[in-house]
Amino acid sequence: MNLCIIGTGYVGLVTGACLAEMGNTVTCVDNDAAKVNCLEKGELPIHEPGLDAIVASNFREGRLRFTTSLAEAVAGSKLYFIAVGTPPNEDGSADLRHVLEVARELGRLISGHCTVVDKSTVPVGTADEVKAAIRAELERRGAEVDYDVVSNPEFLKEGDAVNDFMRPDRVVIGTDSPRAAELMRGLYTPFTRNHERVLVMGVRDAEMTKYAANSMLATRISFMNEIANLCERAGVDVENVRKGIGSDSRIGYSFIYPGCGYGGSCFPKDVRALVHTARGYGLEPMIMKAVEARNEMQKRRLFEKITARFGADLGGRAFGLWGLAFKPGTDDMREAPSVVLLRQLIDAGASVKAYDPVAMQAARRTLPAQWFDSGRLTLADHQYGALDDVDALALVTEWKPFRYPDFGVVKKRMKQPVIFDGRNLYDPAELRALGFEYFGIGR
């Protein structure tokens, strides 16, 4: 098929590249000329394992191209994916300005039957708004064009998005049009050959499925963090509790690892958007509010443990920080627990030496310049370089190189052998036997 992907952010770029990998001809459109220029040179705006190779090979073979001209892309396709950002408004609702602007522009350009696909994460009812926006532009033109609007939410994990797209657990297609359903089934057939993974449902059902899925996963994390905090008070090791409940096939082990909170561009935004949606329908979302509140408190747990050990005034103290990205496998620092901890440490008078295998450029780009200018925050060239003469190490992101470090080197470089483990990577008894003070989450 000839496809048009509008938006070359995380979702749009992964979608376009993976669809091209299966033989489709894909044109990705972005109004940022600098970004398009970089993409044509093979410079990606995001870090995602395996994506750069797929983009490069399909660009080279002519199956994937980039442009700033939506008119040009529309002329060569009848299937358009809207994959632009939906950042949160101050009230937690999703900002649909970019989605609806694309819809209006499509309404000004389409000339024959086509299918418009909402790939962006959008609240219930957005497809109706997209359809209305297109219709209004067609009426303004005095044109009659037959078109379908489909919801096809993404379920991609940052750090494993290529694998998720190429080998999906499920493909959700929301449409009331048999014609559109058949078209979308055909598009995804190469990804679902070994068994049926396509779920066709109503448009609003599909829109809700995306929010419900992310909110359920966030709920599991916040629930386990609350259990971990209770375990600390009750003299219980949460690691044994995790194994005990995870062995129940009704529960499983996924997303029940306690830690210092979740972050990223999806879970926080989608939980807040679902809260806003519920209130819009007159329902007070008690569980979702608690999930968000617990997560915000959990992001402050490491600082609470640090001040309990060193006191509220951290002037003259230095801390090493391992991990800046909100999770391994990505350079995304949006709503990352590391940012909350950095702000708290610096506000309390401390200085910080931080290291992340991937997110160093993102840190320089997104963190306050005054932190660097004042010398309160420095970025180390190596994970052990973040430990020189520090009073303690705080581990925030569970990157693989942090999982089994040389603790002899760690101890030698630190001023004091104190570790605050925000992801429960280490065994408390083993660390204490090596002479470390160890503080985990619920251990």
Short mmCIF file of C-alpha atoms in Angstrom, two decimals:
data_model
loop_
_atom_site.label_atom_id
_atom_site.label_comp_id
_atom_site.label_asym_id
_atom_site.label_seq_id
_atom_site.Cartn_x
_atom_site.Cartn_y
_atom_site.Cartn_z
CA MET A 1 0.00 0.00 0.00
CA ASN A 2 0.96 3.67 -0.37
CA LEU A 3 0.69 5.21 3.07
CA CYS A 4 0.96 8.70 4.55
CA ILE A 5 2.10 9.13 8.17
CA ILE A 6 1.56 12.64 9.55
CA GLY A 7 3.96 13.34 12.39
CA THR A 8 7.49 11.94 12.82
CA GLY A 9 7.63 11.77 16.59
CA TYR A 10 7.92 8.54 18.53
CA VAL A 11 4.70 6.94 17.27
CA GLY A 12 4.80 8.26 13.72
CA LEU A 13 8.41 7.33 13.04
CA VAL A 14 8.14 3.81 14.45
CA THR A 15 4.86 3.23 12.61
CA GLY A 16 6.17 4.53 9.30
CA ALA A 17 9.45 2.64 9.45
CA CYS A 18 7.87 -0.68 10.45
CA LEU A 19 5.14 -0.45 7.81
CA ALA A 20 7.81 0.28 5.19
CA GLU A 21 9.80 -2.70 6.44
CA MET A 22 6.90 -4.93 5.36
CA GLY A 23 6.99 -3.62 1.80
CA ASN A 24 4.64 -0.66 1.92
CA THR A 25 5.61 2.68 0.42
CA VAL A 26 5.45 5.23 3.22
CA THR A 27 5.67 9.01 3.16
CA CYS A 28 6.20 10.62 6.55
CA VAL A 29 5.15 14.26 6.85
CA ASP A 30 6.34 16.76 9.43
CA ASN A 31 6.07 20.55 9.47
CA ASP A 32 9.51 20.80 11.10
CA ALA A 33 11.87 21.22 8.14
CA ALA A 34 14.97 20.78 10.30
CA LYS A 35 13.68 17.44 11.59
CA VAL A 36 12.87 16.25 8.06
CA ASN A 37 16.36 17.25 6.93
CA CYS A 38 17.90 15.28 9.80
CA LEU A 39 15.77 12.22 9.07
CA GLU A 40 16.85 12.25 5.43
CA LYS A 41 20.45 12.16 6.67
CA GLY A 42 19.68 9.25 8.99
CA GLU A 43 19.71 11.33 12.18
CA LEU A 44 16.78 10.25 14.37
CA PRO A 45 15.15 12.56 16.94
CA ILE A 46 14.65 9.70 19.41
CA HIS A 47 16.65 6.77 20.73
CA GLU A 48 14.88 3.49 20.06
CA PRO A 49 16.84 0.23 19.70
CA GLY A 50 16.79 -1.08 16.13
CA LEU A 51 14.88 1.85 14.67
CA ASP A 52 17.84 3.59 13.06
CA ALA A 53 18.70 0.52 10.97
CA ILE A 54 15.11 0.09 9.74
CA VAL A 55 14.81 3.78 8.86
CA ALA A 56 18.13 3.76 7.01
CA SER A 57 17.49 0.61 4.99
CA ASN A 58 13.96 1.55 3.94
CA PHE A 59 14.98 5.11 3.09
CA ARG A 60 17.80 3.72 0.98
CA GLU A 61 15.45 1.31 -0.81
CA GLY A 62 12.94 4.07 -1.52
CA ARG A 63 10.10 2.64 0.57
CA LEU A 64 10.36 5.37 3.21
CA ARG A 65 10.58 9.08 2.47
CA PHE A 66 10.19 12.30 4.42
CA THR A 67 8.64 15.61 3.43
CA THR A 68 7.18 18.81 4.83
CA SER A 69 4.45 18.87 2.17
CA LEU A 70 1.20 17.24 3.24
CA ALA A 71 -0.32 18.08 -0.16
CA GLU A 72 2.40 16.08 -1.87
CA ALA A 73 1.90 13.11 0.45
CA VAL A 74 -1.91 13.19 0.18
CA ALA A 75 -1.72 13.10 -3.61
CA GLY A 76 0.09 9.76 -3.52
CA SER A 77 -2.03 7.92 -0.94
CA LYS A 78 -5.55 7.13 0.20
CA LEU A 79 -4.64 5.98 3.70
CA TYR A 80 -3.55 8.65 6.16
CA PHE A 81 -2.28 8.09 9.72
CA ILE A 82 -2.51 10.99 12.16
CA ALA A 83 0.39 10.52 14.58
CA VAL A 84 0.95 13.99 16.01
CA GLY A 85 1.39 14.85 19.68
CA THR A 86 -1.44 15.19 22.19
CA PRO A 87 0.30 16.90 25.13
CA PRO A 88 -1.65 17.39 28.37
CA ASN A 89 -3.48 20.61 29.11
CA GLU A 90 -3.21 22.12 32.60
CA ASP A 91 -6.43 20.34 33.63
CA GLY A 92 -5.05 16.97 32.53
CA SER A 93 -7.10 16.73 29.35
CA ALA A 94 -5.43 15.83 26.05
CA ASP A 95 -4.63 18.78 23.81
CA LEU A 96 -6.16 17.90 20.44
CA ARG A 97 -5.16 21.05 18.59
CA HIS A 98 -2.59 19.34 16.40
CA VAL A 99 -4.86 16.37 15.65
CA LEU A 100 -7.74 18.59 14.58
CA GLU A 101 -5.50 20.91 12.56
CA VAL A 102 -4.29 17.89 10.59
CA ALA A 103 -7.92 16.82 10.11
CA ARG A 104 -8.83 20.24 8.78
CA GLU A 105 -5.88 20.24 6.43
CA LEU A 106 -6.85 16.81 5.14
CA GLY A 107 -10.35 18.16 4.56
CA ARG A 108 -8.83 20.87 2.39
CA LEU A 109 -6.78 18.37 0.36
CA ILE A 110 -8.55 15.02 -0.13
CA SER A 111 -10.23 14.43 -3.47
CA GLY A 112 -11.45 10.83 -3.50
CA HIS A 113 -12.40 8.03 -1.14
CA CYS A 114 -9.84 7.69 1.64
CA THR A 115 -9.33 6.39 5.16
CA VAL A 116 -8.05 8.57 8.01
CA VAL A 117 -6.53 6.70 10.96
CA ASP A 118 -6.15 8.17 14.45
CA LYS A 119 -2.84 6.70 15.63
CA SER A 120 -2.25 9.33 18.28
CA THR A 121 -3.46 8.56 21.80
CA VAL A 122 -6.74 10.45 21.98
CA PRO A 123 -9.78 10.46 24.31
CA VAL A 124 -13.14 8.93 23.59
CA GLY A 125 -15.01 10.90 20.96
CA THR A 126 -11.97 12.23 19.11
CA ALA A 127 -12.76 10.29 15.92
CA ASP A 128 -16.12 12.05 15.83
CA GLU A 129 -14.33 15.41 16.12
CA VAL A 130 -11.87 14.45 13.36
CA LYS A 131 -14.73 13.39 11.11
CA ALA A 132 -16.57 16.65 11.78
CA ALA A 133 -13.45 18.75 11.11
CA ILE A 134 -12.91 17.06 7.76
CA ARG A 135 -16.58 17.40 6.87
CA ALA A 136 -16.57 21.12 7.66
CA GLU A 137 -13.67 21.73 5.29
CA LEU A 138 -15.29 19.66 2.55
CA GLU A 139 -18.51 21.65 2.90
CA ARG A 140 -16.51 24.87 2.75
CA ARG A 141 -15.03 23.65 -0.53
CA GLY A 142 -18.40 22.46 -1.79
CA ALA A 143 -16.87 19.02 -2.32
CA GLU A 144 -18.37 15.59 -1.75
CA VAL A 145 -15.79 13.01 -0.75
CA ASP A 146 -16.42 9.62 0.82
CA TYR A 147 -14.07 8.95 3.74
CA ASP A 148 -13.78 6.77 6.83
CA VAL A 149 -12.19 7.64 10.18
CA VAL A 150 -10.60 4.74 12.07
CA SER A 151 -9.10 4.48 15.55
CA ASN A 152 -5.94 2.34 15.59
CA PRO A 153 -4.19 2.99 18.92
CA GLU A 154 -0.55 2.07 19.41
CA PHE A 155 0.66 -0.23 22.18
CA LEU A 156 4.40 0.38 21.97
CA LYS A 157 6.82 0.17 24.88
CA GLU A 158 9.61 2.71 24.71
CA GLY A 159 12.84 0.77 24.46
CA ASP A 160 11.16 -2.14 22.65
CA ALA A 161 8.86 -0.37 20.21
CA VAL A 162 10.16 -1.98 17.01
CA ASN A 163 9.65 -5.47 18.39
CA ASP A 164 6.20 -4.51 19.70
CA PHE A 165 5.13 -3.24 16.28
CA MET A 166 6.59 -6.15 14.32
CA ARG A 167 5.24 -8.79 16.73
CA PRO A 168 2.13 -7.25 18.29
CA ASP A 169 0.13 -8.80 21.11
CA ARG A 170 -2.95 -7.36 19.43
CA VAL A 171 -3.95 -4.89 16.75
CA VAL A 172 -7.00 -2.86 17.76
CA ILE A 173 -9.07 -1.41 14.92
CA GLY A 174 -11.98 0.82 15.80
CA THR A 175 -14.40 1.38 12.95
CA ASP A 176 -18.04 0.99 11.97
CA SER A 177 -17.13 0.62 8.30
CA PRO A 178 -16.68 -2.93 6.94
CA ARG A 179 -14.68 -1.46 4.07
CA ALA A 180 -12.25 0.29 6.40
CA ALA A 181 -11.98 -2.80 8.62
CA GLU A 182 -11.03 -4.92 5.61
CA LEU A 183 -8.44 -2.37 4.49
CA MET A 184 -6.83 -2.27 7.94
CA ARG A 185 -6.87 -6.06 8.25
CA GLY A 186 -4.99 -6.27 4.98
CA LEU A 187 -2.42 -3.73 6.13
CA TYR A 188 -1.66 -5.69 9.30
CA THR A 189 -1.80 -9.20 7.79
CA PRO A 190 2.02 -9.47 7.51
CA PHE A 191 2.33 -8.75 11.23
CA THR A 192 -0.24 -11.35 12.34
CA ARG A 193 0.41 -14.37 10.14
CA ASN A 194 0.96 -17.05 12.78
CA HIS A 195 -2.35 -16.40 14.55
CA GLU A 196 -5.18 -13.87 14.55
CA ARG A 197 -4.35 -10.79 16.59
CA VAL A 198 -6.66 -8.22 15.00
CA LEU A 199 -9.54 -7.01 17.18
CA VAL A 200 -12.20 -5.01 15.34
CA MET A 201 -14.52 -2.97 17.54
CA GLY A 202 -16.38 0.33 17.65
CA VAL A 203 -14.37 3.52 17.28
CA ARG A 204 -15.10 4.73 20.82
CA ASP A 205 -14.32 1.26 22.18
CA ALA A 206 -10.86 1.41 20.58
CA GLU A 207 -10.20 4.89 21.94
CA MET A 208 -11.08 3.77 25.46
CA THR A 209 -9.03 0.56 25.14
CA LYS A 210 -5.81 2.52 24.81
CA TYR A 211 -6.42 4.64 27.92
CA ALA A 212 -7.69 1.68 29.93
CA ALA A 213 -4.62 -0.40 29.05
CA ASN A 214 -2.09 2.21 30.14
CA SER A 215 -4.09 3.08 33.25
CA MET A 216 -4.27 -0.58 34.27
CA LEU A 217 -0.49 -0.93 34.00
CA ALA A 218 0.03 2.28 35.96
CA THR A 219 -2.39 0.96 38.59
CA ARG A 220 -0.33 -2.21 39.05
CA ILE A 221 2.82 -0.16 39.56
CA SER A 222 1.24 2.21 42.07
CA PHE A 223 -0.41 -0.66 43.92
CA MET A 224 2.92 -2.45 44.29
CA ASN A 225 4.63 0.73 45.42
CA GLU A 226 2.01 1.16 48.12
CA ILE A 227 2.52 -2.43 49.24
CA ALA A 228 6.29 -1.79 49.34
CA ASN A 229 5.83 1.22 51.59
CA LEU A 230 3.67 -0.86 53.91
CA CYS A 231 6.29 -3.63 53.89
CA GLU A 232 8.92 -1.19 55.13
CA ARG A 233 6.78 -0.30 58.14
CA ALA A 234 5.77 -3.88 58.86
CA GLY A 235 9.25 -5.41 58.64
CA VAL A 236 8.48 -7.34 55.44
CA ASP A 237 10.67 -7.85 52.37
CA VAL A 238 8.59 -6.79 49.37
CA GLU A 239 10.78 -8.84 47.04
CA ASN A 240 9.43 -12.05 48.57
CA VAL A 241 5.90 -10.66 48.44
CA ARG A 242 6.38 -9.82 44.74
CA LYS A 243 7.46 -13.36 43.98
CA GLY A 244 4.63 -14.78 46.06
CA ILE A 245 1.85 -12.90 44.30
CA GLY A 246 3.48 -13.01 40.86
CA SER A 247 3.42 -16.80 40.91
CA ASP A 248 -0.38 -16.60 40.88
CA SER A 249 -1.33 -17.05 37.20
CA ARG A 250 -4.20 -14.60 37.67
CA ILE A 251 -1.68 -11.88 38.57
CA GLY A 252 1.63 -12.65 36.87
CA TYR A 253 4.93 -10.83 37.26
CA SER A 254 4.54 -7.95 34.81
CA PHE A 255 4.43 -4.41 36.21
CA ILE A 256 4.61 -5.44 39.87
CA TYR A 257 8.16 -4.26 40.51
CA PRO A 258 8.21 -1.59 43.23
CA GLY A 259 10.46 1.40 42.79
CA CYS A 260 10.70 5.17 42.74
CA GLY A 261 7.70 5.76 40.48
CA TYR A 262 6.83 5.68 36.79
CA GLY A 263 7.38 8.44 34.26
CA GLY A 264 7.49 8.91 30.51
CA SER A 265 5.16 10.36 27.93
CA CYS A 266 2.36 7.81 28.30
CA PHE A 267 1.38 6.61 31.77
CA PRO A 268 1.27 9.99 33.57
CA LYS A 269 -0.46 11.76 30.68
CA ASP A 270 -2.96 8.99 30.00
CA VAL A 271 -3.96 8.50 33.63
CA ARG A 272 -4.66 12.23 33.95
CA ALA A 273 -6.57 12.26 30.67
CA LEU A 274 -8.73 9.36 31.82
CA VAL A 275 -9.43 11.20 35.08
CA HIS A 276 -10.52 14.24 33.06
CA THR A 277 -12.66 12.11 30.76
CA ALA A 278 -14.40 10.42 33.68
CA ARG A 279 -15.22 13.75 35.29
CA GLY A 280 -16.59 14.97 31.98
CA TYR A 281 -19.13 12.17 32.14
CA GLY A 282 -20.01 12.87 35.76
CA LEU A 283 -17.97 10.04 37.28
CA GLU A 284 -15.41 10.72 40.01
CA PRO A 285 -12.50 8.31 39.21
CA MET A 286 -11.40 7.30 42.71
CA ILE A 287 -8.91 4.61 41.68
CA MET A 288 -7.24 6.65 38.94
CA LYS A 289 -6.81 9.62 41.28
CA ALA A 290 -5.16 7.36 43.84
CA VAL A 291 -2.86 5.86 41.18
CA GLU A 292 -1.59 9.29 40.21
CA ALA A 293 -1.29 10.51 43.80
CA ARG A 294 0.68 7.45 44.87
CA ASN A 295 3.05 7.83 41.93
CA GLU A 296 3.75 11.47 42.70
CA MET A 297 4.53 10.54 46.31
CA GLN A 298 6.66 7.60 45.20
CA LYS A 299 8.90 9.85 43.13
CA ARG A 300 9.86 11.56 46.38
CA ARG A 301 10.68 8.37 48.33
CA LEU A 302 14.39 8.33 47.54
CA PHE A 303 14.79 11.91 48.73
CA GLU A 304 12.91 11.08 51.92
CA LYS A 305 15.30 8.19 52.53
CA ILE A 306 18.32 10.40 51.77
CA THR A 307 17.26 13.14 54.21
CA ALA A 308 16.40 10.54 56.85
CA ARG A 309 20.02 9.37 56.59
CA PHE A 310 21.86 12.69 56.06
CA GLY A 311 19.47 15.32 57.43
CA ALA A 312 17.35 17.96 55.73
CA ASP A 313 20.27 20.31 55.00
CA LEU A 314 22.40 18.70 52.29
CA GLY A 315 24.75 21.66 51.85
CA GLY A 316 28.26 20.39 51.14
CA ARG A 317 27.01 16.90 50.30
CA ALA A 318 27.62 15.25 46.92
CA PHE A 319 25.54 12.47 45.43
CA GLY A 320 26.05 10.15 42.50
CA LEU A 321 23.03 9.45 40.31
CA TRP A 322 22.76 6.42 38.05
CA GLY A 323 20.01 6.79 35.46
CA LEU A 324 18.30 9.84 33.98
CA ALA A 325 15.86 8.36 31.45
CA PHE A 326 12.48 7.34 32.84
CA LYS A 327 13.20 3.71 31.91
CA PRO A 328 15.96 1.66 30.26
CA GLY A 329 16.18 1.54 26.47
CA THR A 330 15.23 5.16 25.83
CA ASP A 331 16.57 8.68 26.22
CA ASP A 332 13.12 10.02 27.17
CA MET A 333 13.23 12.07 30.37
CA ARG A 334 9.64 13.31 30.33
CA GLU A 335 8.25 13.10 33.88
CA ALA A 336 11.24 10.95 34.87
CA PRO A 337 11.70 10.24 38.61
CA SER A 338 15.33 11.34 38.19
CA VAL A 339 14.24 14.93 37.49
CA VAL A 340 12.19 15.06 40.69
CA LEU A 341 15.12 13.73 42.74
CA LEU A 342 17.60 16.09 41.09
CA ARG A 343 15.44 19.10 41.88
CA GLN A 344 15.00 18.04 45.49
CA LEU A 345 18.71 17.38 46.03
CA ILE A 346 19.81 20.65 44.44
CA ASP A 347 17.16 22.66 46.31
CA ALA A 348 18.45 21.11 49.55
CA GLY A 349 21.98 22.34 48.82
CA ALA A 350 23.55 19.18 47.41
CA SER A 351 25.63 18.75 44.28
CA VAL A 352 25.04 15.81 41.94
CA LYS A 353 27.16 13.81 39.52
CA ALA A 354 24.89 11.95 37.10
CA TYR A 355 25.36 9.30 34.44
CA ASP A 356 23.05 7.62 31.94
CA PRO A 357 24.13 5.35 29.07
CA VAL A 358 21.82 7.09 26.56
CA ALA A 359 20.11 10.18 27.98
CA MET A 360 23.07 12.54 28.48
CA GLN A 361 22.25 14.74 25.48
CA ALA A 362 18.59 14.80 26.51
CA ALA A 363 19.67 15.90 30.00
CA ARG A 364 21.74 18.78 28.63
CA ARG A 365 18.83 19.80 26.43
CA THR A 366 16.00 19.58 28.96
CA LEU A 367 17.36 20.20 32.46
CA PRO A 368 17.69 23.79 33.78
CA ALA A 369 20.84 25.50 32.51
CA GLN A 370 21.48 27.05 35.93
CA TRP A 371 22.04 23.60 37.43
CA PHE A 372 24.99 23.11 35.09
CA ASP A 373 26.20 26.71 35.19
CA SER A 374 26.31 26.72 38.99
CA GLY A 375 28.22 23.45 39.11
CA ARG A 376 25.47 21.83 41.14
CA LEU A 377 24.95 19.22 38.41
CA THR A 378 27.70 17.60 36.38
CA LEU A 379 27.39 14.76 33.89
CA ALA A 380 30.00 12.04 34.22
CA ASP A 381 31.63 10.35 31.23
CA HIS A 382 31.31 6.90 32.80
CA GLN A 383 29.10 5.28 35.41
CA TYR A 384 31.99 5.02 37.87
CA GLY A 385 32.92 8.65 37.22
CA ALA A 386 29.64 9.62 38.88
CA LEU A 387 30.89 8.11 42.15
CA ASP A 388 34.07 10.07 42.82
CA ASP A 389 33.99 11.45 46.38
CA VAL A 390 30.21 11.24 46.71
CA ASP A 391 28.44 10.71 50.01
CA ALA A 392 25.97 8.26 48.47
CA LEU A 393 24.78 6.72 45.21
CA ALA A 394 21.13 6.92 44.14
CA LEU A 395 20.11 4.41 41.48
CA VAL A 396 17.03 5.58 39.58
CA THR A 397 16.97 3.76 36.22
CA GLU A 398 17.62 0.02 35.97
CA TRP A 399 19.96 0.01 32.96
CA LYS A 400 21.76 -3.31 32.43
CA PRO A 401 25.28 -1.93 33.14
CA PHE A 402 24.04 -0.93 36.60
CA ARG A 403 22.71 -4.36 37.49
CA TYR A 404 25.99 -6.06 38.40
CA PRO A 405 28.72 -3.42 38.81
CA ASP A 406 32.15 -3.91 40.35
CA PHE A 407 31.27 -3.07 43.93
CA GLY A 408 34.94 -2.96 44.85
CA VAL A 409 35.41 -0.06 42.44
CA VAL A 410 32.15 1.50 43.61
CA LYS A 411 33.22 1.46 47.25
CA LYS A 412 36.74 2.69 46.54
CA ARG A 413 35.51 5.75 44.60
CA MET A 414 32.82 6.84 47.04
CA LYS A 415 33.48 9.01 50.09
CA GLN A 416 30.91 6.95 52.02
CA PRO A 417 29.64 3.51 50.93
CA VAL A 418 25.92 4.35 50.95
CA ILE A 419 23.50 3.19 48.23
CA PHE A 420 19.88 4.21 47.73
CA ASP A 421 18.46 1.65 45.32
CA GLY A 422 15.32 3.05 43.67
CA ARG A 423 14.73 -0.09 41.59
CA ASN A 424 15.64 -2.87 44.04
CA LEU A 425 18.38 -4.18 41.77
CA TYR A 426 20.69 -5.29 44.56
CA ASP A 427 20.51 -7.83 47.33
CA PRO A 428 20.49 -6.04 50.72
CA ALA A 429 22.36 -8.79 52.55
CA GLU A 430 25.05 -9.00 49.89
CA LEU A 431 25.60 -5.24 49.86
CA ARG A 432 25.77 -5.06 53.64
CA ALA A 433 28.26 -7.94 53.69
CA LEU A 434 30.43 -5.87 51.35
CA GLY A 435 30.33 -2.99 53.80
CA PHE A 436 27.66 -0.82 52.22
CA GLU A 437 24.77 0.92 53.87
CA TYR A 438 21.84 -0.12 51.69
CA PHE A 439 18.40 1.43 51.34
CA GLY A 440 15.89 -0.11 48.94
CA ILE A 441 12.17 0.24 48.34
CA GLY A 442 10.24 -2.04 50.67
CA ARG A 443 13.26 -4.19 51.46
#
